[in-house]
CSV table of C-alpha atoms and ligand atoms in Angstrom, one decimal:
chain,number,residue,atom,x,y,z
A,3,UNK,CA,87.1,28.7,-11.8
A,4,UNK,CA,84.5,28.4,-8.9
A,5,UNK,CA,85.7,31.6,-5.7
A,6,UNK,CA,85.6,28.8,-2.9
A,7,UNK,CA,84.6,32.1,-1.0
A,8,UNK,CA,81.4,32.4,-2.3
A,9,UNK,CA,80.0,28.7,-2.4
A,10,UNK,CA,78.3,27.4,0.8
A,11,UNK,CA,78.9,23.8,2.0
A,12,UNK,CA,76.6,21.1,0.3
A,13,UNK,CA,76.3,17.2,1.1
A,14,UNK,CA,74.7,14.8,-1.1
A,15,UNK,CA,73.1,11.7,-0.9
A,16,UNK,CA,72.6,9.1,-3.8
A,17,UNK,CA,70.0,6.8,-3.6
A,18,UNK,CA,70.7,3.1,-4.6
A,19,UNK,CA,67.4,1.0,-4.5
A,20,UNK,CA,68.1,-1.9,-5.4
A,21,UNK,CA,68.8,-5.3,-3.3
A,22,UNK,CA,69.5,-8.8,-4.0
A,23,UNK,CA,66.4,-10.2,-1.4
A,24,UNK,CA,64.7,-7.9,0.4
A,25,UNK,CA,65.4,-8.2,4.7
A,26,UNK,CA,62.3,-9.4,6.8
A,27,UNK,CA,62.1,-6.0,8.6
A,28,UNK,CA,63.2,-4.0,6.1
A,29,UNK,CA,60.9,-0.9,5.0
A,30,UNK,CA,63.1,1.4,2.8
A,31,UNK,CA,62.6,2.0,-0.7
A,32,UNK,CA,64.6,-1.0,-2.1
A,33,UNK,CA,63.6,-3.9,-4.9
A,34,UNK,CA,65.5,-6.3,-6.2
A,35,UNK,CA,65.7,-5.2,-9.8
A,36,UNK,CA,67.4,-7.2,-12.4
A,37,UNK,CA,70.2,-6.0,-14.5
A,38,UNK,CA,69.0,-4.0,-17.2
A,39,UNK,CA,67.3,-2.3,-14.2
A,40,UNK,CA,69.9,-1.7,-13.1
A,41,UNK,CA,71.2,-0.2,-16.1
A,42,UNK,CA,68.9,2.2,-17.1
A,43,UNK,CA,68.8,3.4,-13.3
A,44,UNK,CA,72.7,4.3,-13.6
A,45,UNK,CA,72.0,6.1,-17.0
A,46,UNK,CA,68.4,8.2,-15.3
A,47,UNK,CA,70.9,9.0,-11.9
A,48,UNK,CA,73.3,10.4,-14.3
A,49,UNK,CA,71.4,12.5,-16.7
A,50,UNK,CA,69.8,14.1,-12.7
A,51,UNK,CA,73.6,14.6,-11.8
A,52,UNK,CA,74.3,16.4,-14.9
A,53,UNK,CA,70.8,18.8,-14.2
A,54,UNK,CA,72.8,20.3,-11.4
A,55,UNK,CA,75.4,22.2,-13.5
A,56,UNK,CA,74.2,25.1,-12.2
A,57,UNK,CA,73.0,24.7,-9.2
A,58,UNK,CA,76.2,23.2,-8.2
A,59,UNK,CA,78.3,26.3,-8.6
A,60,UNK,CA,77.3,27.9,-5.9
A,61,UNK,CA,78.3,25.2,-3.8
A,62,UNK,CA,81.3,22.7,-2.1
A,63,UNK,CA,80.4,19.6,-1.8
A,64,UNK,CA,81.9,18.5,1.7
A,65,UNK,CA,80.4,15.0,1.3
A,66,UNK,CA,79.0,12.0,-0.6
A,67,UNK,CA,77.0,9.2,1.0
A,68,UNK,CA,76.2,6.5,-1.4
A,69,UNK,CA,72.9,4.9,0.2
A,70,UNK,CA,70.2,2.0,-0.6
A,71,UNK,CA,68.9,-0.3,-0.7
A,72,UNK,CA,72.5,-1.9,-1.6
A,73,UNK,CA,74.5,0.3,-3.7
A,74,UNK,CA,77.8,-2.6,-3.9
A,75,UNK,CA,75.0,-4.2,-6.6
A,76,UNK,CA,76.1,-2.1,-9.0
A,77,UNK,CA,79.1,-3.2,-10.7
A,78,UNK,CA,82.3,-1.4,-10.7
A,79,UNK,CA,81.8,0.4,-14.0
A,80,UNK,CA,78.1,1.9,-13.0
A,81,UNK,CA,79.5,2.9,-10.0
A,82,UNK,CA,83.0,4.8,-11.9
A,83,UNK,CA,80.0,6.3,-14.2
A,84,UNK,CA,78.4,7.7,-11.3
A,85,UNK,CA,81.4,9.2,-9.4
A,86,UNK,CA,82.5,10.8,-12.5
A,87,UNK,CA,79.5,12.3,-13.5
A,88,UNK,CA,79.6,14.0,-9.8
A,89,UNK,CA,83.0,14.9,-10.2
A,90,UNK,CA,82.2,16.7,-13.2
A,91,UNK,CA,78.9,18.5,-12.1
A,92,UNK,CA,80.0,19.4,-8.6
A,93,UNK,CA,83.1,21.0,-6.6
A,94,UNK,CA,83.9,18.2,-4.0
A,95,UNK,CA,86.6,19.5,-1.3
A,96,UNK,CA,89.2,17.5,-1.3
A,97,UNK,CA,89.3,14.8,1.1
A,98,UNK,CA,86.0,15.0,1.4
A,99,UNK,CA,84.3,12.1,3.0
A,100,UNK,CA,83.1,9.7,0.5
A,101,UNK,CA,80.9,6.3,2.3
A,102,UNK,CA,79.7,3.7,0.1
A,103,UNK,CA,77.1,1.4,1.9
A,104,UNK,CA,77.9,-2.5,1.4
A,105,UNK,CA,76.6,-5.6,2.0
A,106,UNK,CA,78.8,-8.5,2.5
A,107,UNK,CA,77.8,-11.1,-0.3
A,108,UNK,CA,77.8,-8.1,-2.9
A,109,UNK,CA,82.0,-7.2,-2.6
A,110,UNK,CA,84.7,-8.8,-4.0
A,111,UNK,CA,88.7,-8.0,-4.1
A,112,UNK,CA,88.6,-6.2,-7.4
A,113,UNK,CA,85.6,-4.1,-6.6
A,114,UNK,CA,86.9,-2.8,-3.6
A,115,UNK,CA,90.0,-1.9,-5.2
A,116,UNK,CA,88.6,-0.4,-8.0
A,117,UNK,CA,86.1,1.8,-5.2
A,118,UNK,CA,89.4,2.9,-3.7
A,119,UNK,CA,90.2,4.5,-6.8
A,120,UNK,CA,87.5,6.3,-7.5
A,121,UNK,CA,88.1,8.0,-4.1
A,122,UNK,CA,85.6,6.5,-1.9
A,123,UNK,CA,87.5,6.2,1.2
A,124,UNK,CA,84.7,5.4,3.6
A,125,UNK,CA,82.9,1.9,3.9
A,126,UNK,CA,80.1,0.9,5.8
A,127,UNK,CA,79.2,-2.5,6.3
A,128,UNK,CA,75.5,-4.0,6.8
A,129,UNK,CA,76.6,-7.1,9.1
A,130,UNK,CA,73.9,-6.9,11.4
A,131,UNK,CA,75.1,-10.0,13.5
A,132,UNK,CA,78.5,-12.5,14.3
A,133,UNK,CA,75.8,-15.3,14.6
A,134,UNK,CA,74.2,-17.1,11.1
A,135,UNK,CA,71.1,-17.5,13.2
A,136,UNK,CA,70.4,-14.5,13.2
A,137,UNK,CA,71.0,-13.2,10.0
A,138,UNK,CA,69.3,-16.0,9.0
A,139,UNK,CA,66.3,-14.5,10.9
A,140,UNK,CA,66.6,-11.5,9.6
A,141,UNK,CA,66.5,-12.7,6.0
A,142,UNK,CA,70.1,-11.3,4.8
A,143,UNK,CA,71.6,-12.6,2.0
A,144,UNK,CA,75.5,-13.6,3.8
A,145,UNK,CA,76.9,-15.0,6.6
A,146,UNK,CA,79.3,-14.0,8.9
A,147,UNK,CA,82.0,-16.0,7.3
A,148,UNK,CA,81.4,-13.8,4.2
A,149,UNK,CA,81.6,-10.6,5.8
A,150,UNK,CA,84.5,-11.6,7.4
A,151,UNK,CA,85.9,-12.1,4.4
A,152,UNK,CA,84.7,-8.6,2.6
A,153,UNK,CA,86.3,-7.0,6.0
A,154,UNK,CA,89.7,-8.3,4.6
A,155,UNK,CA,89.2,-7.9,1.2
A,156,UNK,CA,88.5,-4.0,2.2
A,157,UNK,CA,91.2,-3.5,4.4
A,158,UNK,CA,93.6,-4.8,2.0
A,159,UNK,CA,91.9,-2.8,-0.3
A,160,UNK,CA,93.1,-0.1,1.7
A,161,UNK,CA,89.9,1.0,3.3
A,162,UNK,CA,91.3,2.5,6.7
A,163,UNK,CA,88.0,4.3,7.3
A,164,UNK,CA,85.1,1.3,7.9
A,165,UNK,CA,81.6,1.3,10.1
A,166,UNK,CA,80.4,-1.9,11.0
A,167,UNK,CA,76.3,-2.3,11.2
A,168,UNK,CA,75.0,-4.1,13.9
A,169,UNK,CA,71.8,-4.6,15.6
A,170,UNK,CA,70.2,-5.2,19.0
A,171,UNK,CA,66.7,-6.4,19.8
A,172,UNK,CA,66.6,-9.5,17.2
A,173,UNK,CA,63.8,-12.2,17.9
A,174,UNK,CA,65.6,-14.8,20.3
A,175,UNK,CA,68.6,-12.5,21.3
A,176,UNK,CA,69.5,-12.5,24.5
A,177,UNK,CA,72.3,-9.6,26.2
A,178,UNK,CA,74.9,-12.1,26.5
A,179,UNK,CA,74.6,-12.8,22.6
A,180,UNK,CA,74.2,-9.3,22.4
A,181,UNK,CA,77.6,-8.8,24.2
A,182,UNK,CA,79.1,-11.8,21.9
A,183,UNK,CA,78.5,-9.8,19.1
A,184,UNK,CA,80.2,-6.4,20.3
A,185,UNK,CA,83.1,-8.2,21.5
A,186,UNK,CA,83.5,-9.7,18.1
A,187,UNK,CA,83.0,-6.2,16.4
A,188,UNK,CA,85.5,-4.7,18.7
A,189,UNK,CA,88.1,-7.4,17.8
A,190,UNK,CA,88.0,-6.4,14.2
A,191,UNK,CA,88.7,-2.6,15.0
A,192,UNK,CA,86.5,-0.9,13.0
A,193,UNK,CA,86.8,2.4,13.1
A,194,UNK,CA,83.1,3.0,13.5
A,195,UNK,CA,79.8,1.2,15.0
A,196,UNK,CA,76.3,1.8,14.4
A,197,UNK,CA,74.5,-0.3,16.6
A,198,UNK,CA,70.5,0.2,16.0
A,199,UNK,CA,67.9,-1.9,17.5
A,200,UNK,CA,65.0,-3.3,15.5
A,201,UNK,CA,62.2,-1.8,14.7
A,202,UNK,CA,59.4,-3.5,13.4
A,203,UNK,CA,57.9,-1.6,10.7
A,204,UNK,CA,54.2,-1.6,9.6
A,205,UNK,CA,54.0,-3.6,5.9
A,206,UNK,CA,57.0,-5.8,6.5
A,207,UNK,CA,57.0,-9.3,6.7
A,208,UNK,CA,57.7,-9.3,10.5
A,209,UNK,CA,55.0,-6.8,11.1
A,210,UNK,CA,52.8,-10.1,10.3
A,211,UNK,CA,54.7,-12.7,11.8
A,212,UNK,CA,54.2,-13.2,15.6
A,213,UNK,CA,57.9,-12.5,17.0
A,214,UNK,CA,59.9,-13.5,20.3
A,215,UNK,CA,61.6,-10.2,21.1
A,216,UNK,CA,64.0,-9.4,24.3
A,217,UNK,CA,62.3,-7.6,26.9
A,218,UNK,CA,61.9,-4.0,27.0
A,219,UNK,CA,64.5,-4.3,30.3
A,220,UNK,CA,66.9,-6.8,28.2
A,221,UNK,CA,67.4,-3.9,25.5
A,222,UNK,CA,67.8,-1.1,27.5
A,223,UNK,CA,70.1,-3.4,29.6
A,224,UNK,CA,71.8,-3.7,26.1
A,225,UNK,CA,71.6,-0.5,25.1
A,226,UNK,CA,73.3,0.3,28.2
A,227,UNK,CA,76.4,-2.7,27.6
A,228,UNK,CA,76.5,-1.1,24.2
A,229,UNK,CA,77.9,2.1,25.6
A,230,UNK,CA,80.0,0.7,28.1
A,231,UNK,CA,81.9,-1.7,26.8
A,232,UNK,CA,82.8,0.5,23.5
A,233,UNK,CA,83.8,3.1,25.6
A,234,UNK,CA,86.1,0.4,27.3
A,235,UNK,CA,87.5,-0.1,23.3
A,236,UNK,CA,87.6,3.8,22.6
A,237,UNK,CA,84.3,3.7,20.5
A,238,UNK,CA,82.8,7.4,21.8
A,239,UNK,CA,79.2,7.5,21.9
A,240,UNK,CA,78.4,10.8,19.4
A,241,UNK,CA,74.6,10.0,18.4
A,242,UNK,CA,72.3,7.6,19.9
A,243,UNK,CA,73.2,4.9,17.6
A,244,UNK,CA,76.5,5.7,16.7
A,245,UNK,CA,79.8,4.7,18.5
A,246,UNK,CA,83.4,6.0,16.6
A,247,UNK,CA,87.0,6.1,17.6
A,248,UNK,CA,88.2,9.8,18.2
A,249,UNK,CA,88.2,11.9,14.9
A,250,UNK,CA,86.2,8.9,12.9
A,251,UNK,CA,82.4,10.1,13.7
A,252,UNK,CA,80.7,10.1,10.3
A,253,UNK,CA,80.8,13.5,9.2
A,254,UNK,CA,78.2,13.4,6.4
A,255,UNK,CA,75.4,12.0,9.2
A,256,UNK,CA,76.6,14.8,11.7
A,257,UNK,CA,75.5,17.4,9.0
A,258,UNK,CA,72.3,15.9,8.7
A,259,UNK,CA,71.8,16.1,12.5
A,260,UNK,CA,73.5,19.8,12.5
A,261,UNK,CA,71.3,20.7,9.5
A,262,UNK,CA,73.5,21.5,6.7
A,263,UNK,CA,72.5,21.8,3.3
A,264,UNK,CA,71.8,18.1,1.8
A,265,UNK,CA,70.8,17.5,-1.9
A,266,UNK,CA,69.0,13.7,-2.2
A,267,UNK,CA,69.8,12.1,-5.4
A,268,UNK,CA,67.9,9.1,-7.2
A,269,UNK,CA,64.7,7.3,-6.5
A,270,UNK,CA,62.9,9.1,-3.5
A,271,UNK,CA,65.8,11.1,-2.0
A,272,UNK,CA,65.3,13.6,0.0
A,273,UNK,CA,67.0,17.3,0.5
A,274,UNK,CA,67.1,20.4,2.5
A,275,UNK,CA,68.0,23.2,0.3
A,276,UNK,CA,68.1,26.5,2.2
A,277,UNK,CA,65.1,25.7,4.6
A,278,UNK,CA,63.5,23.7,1.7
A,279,UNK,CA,62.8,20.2,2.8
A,280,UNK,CA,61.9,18.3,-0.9
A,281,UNK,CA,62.1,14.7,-1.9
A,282,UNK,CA,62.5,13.0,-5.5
A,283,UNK,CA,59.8,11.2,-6.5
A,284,UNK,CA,59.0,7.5,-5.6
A,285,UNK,CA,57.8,6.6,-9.0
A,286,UNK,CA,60.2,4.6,-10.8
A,287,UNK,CA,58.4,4.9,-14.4
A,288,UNK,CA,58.7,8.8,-13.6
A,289,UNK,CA,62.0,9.1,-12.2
A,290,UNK,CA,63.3,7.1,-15.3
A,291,UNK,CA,61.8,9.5,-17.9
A,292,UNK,CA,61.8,12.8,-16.0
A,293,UNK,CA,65.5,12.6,-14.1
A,294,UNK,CA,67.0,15.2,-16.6
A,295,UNK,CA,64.5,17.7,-15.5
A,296,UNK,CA,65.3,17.4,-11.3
A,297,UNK,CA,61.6,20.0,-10.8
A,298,UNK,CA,59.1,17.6,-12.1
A,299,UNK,CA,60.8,15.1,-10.5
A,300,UNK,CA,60.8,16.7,-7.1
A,301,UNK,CA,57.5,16.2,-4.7
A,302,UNK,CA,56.4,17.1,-0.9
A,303,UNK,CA,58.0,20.4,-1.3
A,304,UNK,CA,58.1,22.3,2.0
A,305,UNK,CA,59.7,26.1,2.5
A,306,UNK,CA,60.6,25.9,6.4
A,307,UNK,CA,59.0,28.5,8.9
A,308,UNK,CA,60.9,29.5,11.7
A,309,UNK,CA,59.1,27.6,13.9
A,310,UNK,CA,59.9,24.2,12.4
A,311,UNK,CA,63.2,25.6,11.8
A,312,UNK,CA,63.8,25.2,15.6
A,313,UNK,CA,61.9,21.8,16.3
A,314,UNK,CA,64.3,20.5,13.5
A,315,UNK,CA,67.1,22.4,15.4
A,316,UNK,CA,66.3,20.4,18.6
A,317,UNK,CA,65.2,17.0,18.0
A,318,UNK,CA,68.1,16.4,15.7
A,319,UNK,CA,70.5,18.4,17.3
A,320,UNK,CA,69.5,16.5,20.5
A,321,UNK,CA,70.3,13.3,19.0
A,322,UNK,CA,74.2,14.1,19.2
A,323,UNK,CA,75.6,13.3,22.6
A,324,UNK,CA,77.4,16.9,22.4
A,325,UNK,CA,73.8,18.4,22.3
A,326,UNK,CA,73.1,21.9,21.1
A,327,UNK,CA,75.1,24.6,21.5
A,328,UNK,CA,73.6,28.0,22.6
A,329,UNK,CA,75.0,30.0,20.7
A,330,UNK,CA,74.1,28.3,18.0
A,331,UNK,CA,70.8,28.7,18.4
A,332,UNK,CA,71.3,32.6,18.7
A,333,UNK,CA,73.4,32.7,15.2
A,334,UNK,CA,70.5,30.4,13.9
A,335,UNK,CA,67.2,32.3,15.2
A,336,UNK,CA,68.9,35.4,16.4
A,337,UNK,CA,67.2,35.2,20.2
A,338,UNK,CA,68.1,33.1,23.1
A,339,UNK,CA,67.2,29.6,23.9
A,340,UNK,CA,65.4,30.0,26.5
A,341,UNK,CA,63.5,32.5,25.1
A,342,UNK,CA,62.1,29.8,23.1
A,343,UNK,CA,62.1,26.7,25.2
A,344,UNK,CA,62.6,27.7,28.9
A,345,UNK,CA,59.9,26.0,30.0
A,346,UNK,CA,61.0,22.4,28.7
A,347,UNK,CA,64.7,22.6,29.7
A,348,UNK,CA,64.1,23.6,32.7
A,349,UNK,CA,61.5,20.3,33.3
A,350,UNK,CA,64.0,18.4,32.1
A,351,UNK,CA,67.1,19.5,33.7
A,352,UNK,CA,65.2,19.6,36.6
A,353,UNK,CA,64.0,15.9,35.7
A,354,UNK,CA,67.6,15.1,35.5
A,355,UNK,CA,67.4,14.0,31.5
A,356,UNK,CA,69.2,17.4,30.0
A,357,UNK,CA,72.8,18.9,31.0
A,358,UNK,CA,73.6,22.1,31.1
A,359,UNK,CA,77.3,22.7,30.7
A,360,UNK,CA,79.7,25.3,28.9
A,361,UNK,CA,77.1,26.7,27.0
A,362,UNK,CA,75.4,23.4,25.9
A,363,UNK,CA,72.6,21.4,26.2
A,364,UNK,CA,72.7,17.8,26.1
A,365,UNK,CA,70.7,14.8,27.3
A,366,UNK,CA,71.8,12.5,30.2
A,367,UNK,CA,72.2,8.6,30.0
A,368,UNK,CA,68.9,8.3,31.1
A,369,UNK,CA,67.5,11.1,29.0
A,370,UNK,CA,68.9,9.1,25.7
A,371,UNK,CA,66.6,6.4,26.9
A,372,UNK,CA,64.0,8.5,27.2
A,373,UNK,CA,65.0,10.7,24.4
A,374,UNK,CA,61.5,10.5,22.4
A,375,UNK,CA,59.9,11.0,25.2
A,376,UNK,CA,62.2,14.6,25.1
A,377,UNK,CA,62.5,15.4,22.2
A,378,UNK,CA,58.4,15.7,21.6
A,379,UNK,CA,58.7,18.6,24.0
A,380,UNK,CA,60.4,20.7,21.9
A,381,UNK,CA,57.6,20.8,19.6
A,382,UNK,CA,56.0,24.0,19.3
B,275,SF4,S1,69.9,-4.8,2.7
B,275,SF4,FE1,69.1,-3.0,3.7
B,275,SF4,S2,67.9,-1.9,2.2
B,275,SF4,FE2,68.2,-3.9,1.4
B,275,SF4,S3,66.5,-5.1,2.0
B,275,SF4,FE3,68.0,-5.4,3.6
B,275,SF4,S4,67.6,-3.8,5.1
B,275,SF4,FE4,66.5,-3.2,3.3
């Protein structure tokens, strides 16, 4: 019997990499793998979830983010394997939030169902975009009729906790298809948006092509519409990207801003493990033979100092519209704030792009659009 009083909280993350086609901008660590892939990929992520026996009793999982690449590939029996191979290695809290990643083309009725009853009670959906053209664009593998679809599928499935993907700065868009799209999303009523604009990532295939993007003024102006007119729907702004109804902000990504304890699991996940930042190995031939033995699997090992410690503490903790909270820092680092960073909180509250209220810091509206800008201040 594990004493719930001596176990600290613990999220983990399980890497998924495969995907059907791969998405014009996309750089993560995805391929489209074929089903004996697949396979063997489910039986290596199991025999890594079993390694943690150990480890795992000193902890409560208060999480589970299933992540890709596309994890809805797997079929519903890989995925019941891997849910009950967590359940039996780790303590996870009840009601815990569980997110599966999908994508619509890779759902059906009986796979959502059969999701529910494994307990995964949170779904996020890679839409991207209302309009075909643009998915098109982007090289995704459905259209919007099909993720309308999946949306009722899952909601009948009894998914009452679903994220919509969307995202801003496509080649051709312009604001008012921008605004198209949010009113659509809003109409559904999911209970979370993540509304990222594109980046165009070095190695991709729009990295070579020569794109028609918005303006740097057309996606701020959206940026800006994107926070307005969810707020007129209820959505609260809690991260830079990320818009929920009250009590619905995902609670798994707010510990990765607040910098909880995280174990990565599969292909190239990464963890912080008491100030150890560490990431599983990219190799596929390695990860398949090694998974059983999670330290020859693990790679870019890095014990935290102090110092990086508190950049971490800052740039992430920044990135939540509630900001960081001073005496947080003080339980964190056991000095004050200021003591640290005087010098660039005072710029910038003086610049007008931090806040200083009820013992938090936070940045303005204009200091989100300026946040990189920011946030490389608090480098030490
Ligand atoms: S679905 Fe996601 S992970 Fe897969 S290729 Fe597209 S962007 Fe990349």
């Amino acid at each position: 019997m594990i004493n719930k009083a001596m176990t600290e909280e613990l999220e983990l993350y399980l890497h998924i990499p495969f995907c059907l086609k791969k998405c014009s901008y996309c750089d993560f660590l995805s391929f489209q793998g074929n089903e004996a892939e697949r396979e063997a990929y489910t039986e290596a992520l199991l025999k890594e979830i079993s390694a943690y026996k150990e480890f795992a009793l000193e902890y409560e999982v208060t999480s589970v983010f299933l992540g890709g690449g596309t994890p809805s590939i797997l079929n519903a029996s890989q995925m019941e394997r891997i849910m009950e191979s967590l359940r039996q290695t780790f303590s996870i809290r009840k009601l815990g939030e569980i997110t599966i990643e999908a994508n619509p083309g890779t759902l059906n009725r009986d796979k959502l169902r059969a999701y529910r009853s494994m307990g995964i009670n949170r779904l996020s959906m890679g839409l991207q975009s209302f309009k075909n053209e643009d998915l098109k664009c982007l090289g995704r593998i459905h259209t919007c009729e099909v993720f309308a679809e999946n949306y009722e599928q899952a909601r009948n499935a009894g998914f009452t906790n679903i994220n919509i993907d969307l995202m801003s700065g496509i080649p051709y868009q312009t604001l008012q298809g921008w605004e198209e799209n949010l009113r659509q999303a809003v109409k559904l009523a999911p209970e979370h948006i993540s509304a990222y604009s594109l980046i165009i990532e070095e190695g991709t295939p729009f990295y070579r092509q020569k794109l028609t993007l918005p303006p740097e003024e057309e996606e701020r102006a959206m940026y800006e519409l994107t926070h307005n007119l969810l707020r007129e729907h209820g959505y609260l702004q809690y991260e830079i990207s990320n818009y929920a109804k009250p009590g619905y902000a995902c609670r798994h990504n707010v510990g990765y801003w607040k910098r909880k304890n995280y174990l990565g699991l599969g292909l190239g996940a990464a963890s912080l493990i008491r100030e150890v930042r560490f990431s599983n190995t990219s190799d596929w031939t390695w990860y398949l033979e090694h998974s059983s033995d999670p330290w020859k699997i693990h790679s870019q090992t890095e014990a935290l100092d102090e110092k990086k410690q508190m950049e971490e503490f800052m740039f992430l903790g920044l990135r939540l519209t509630e900001g960081i909270g001073r005496q947080d820092f003080i339980h964190a680092f056991h000095k004050n704030i200021e003591d640290v960073y005087k010098q660039p909180i005072d710029k910038y509250l003086s610049l007008g792009l931090l806040e200083a209220q009820n013992g938090r810091i936070f940045l303005t509206r204009e200091g989100i659009s300026l946040s990189n800008m920011v946030m490389s201040d608090f480098l030490l």
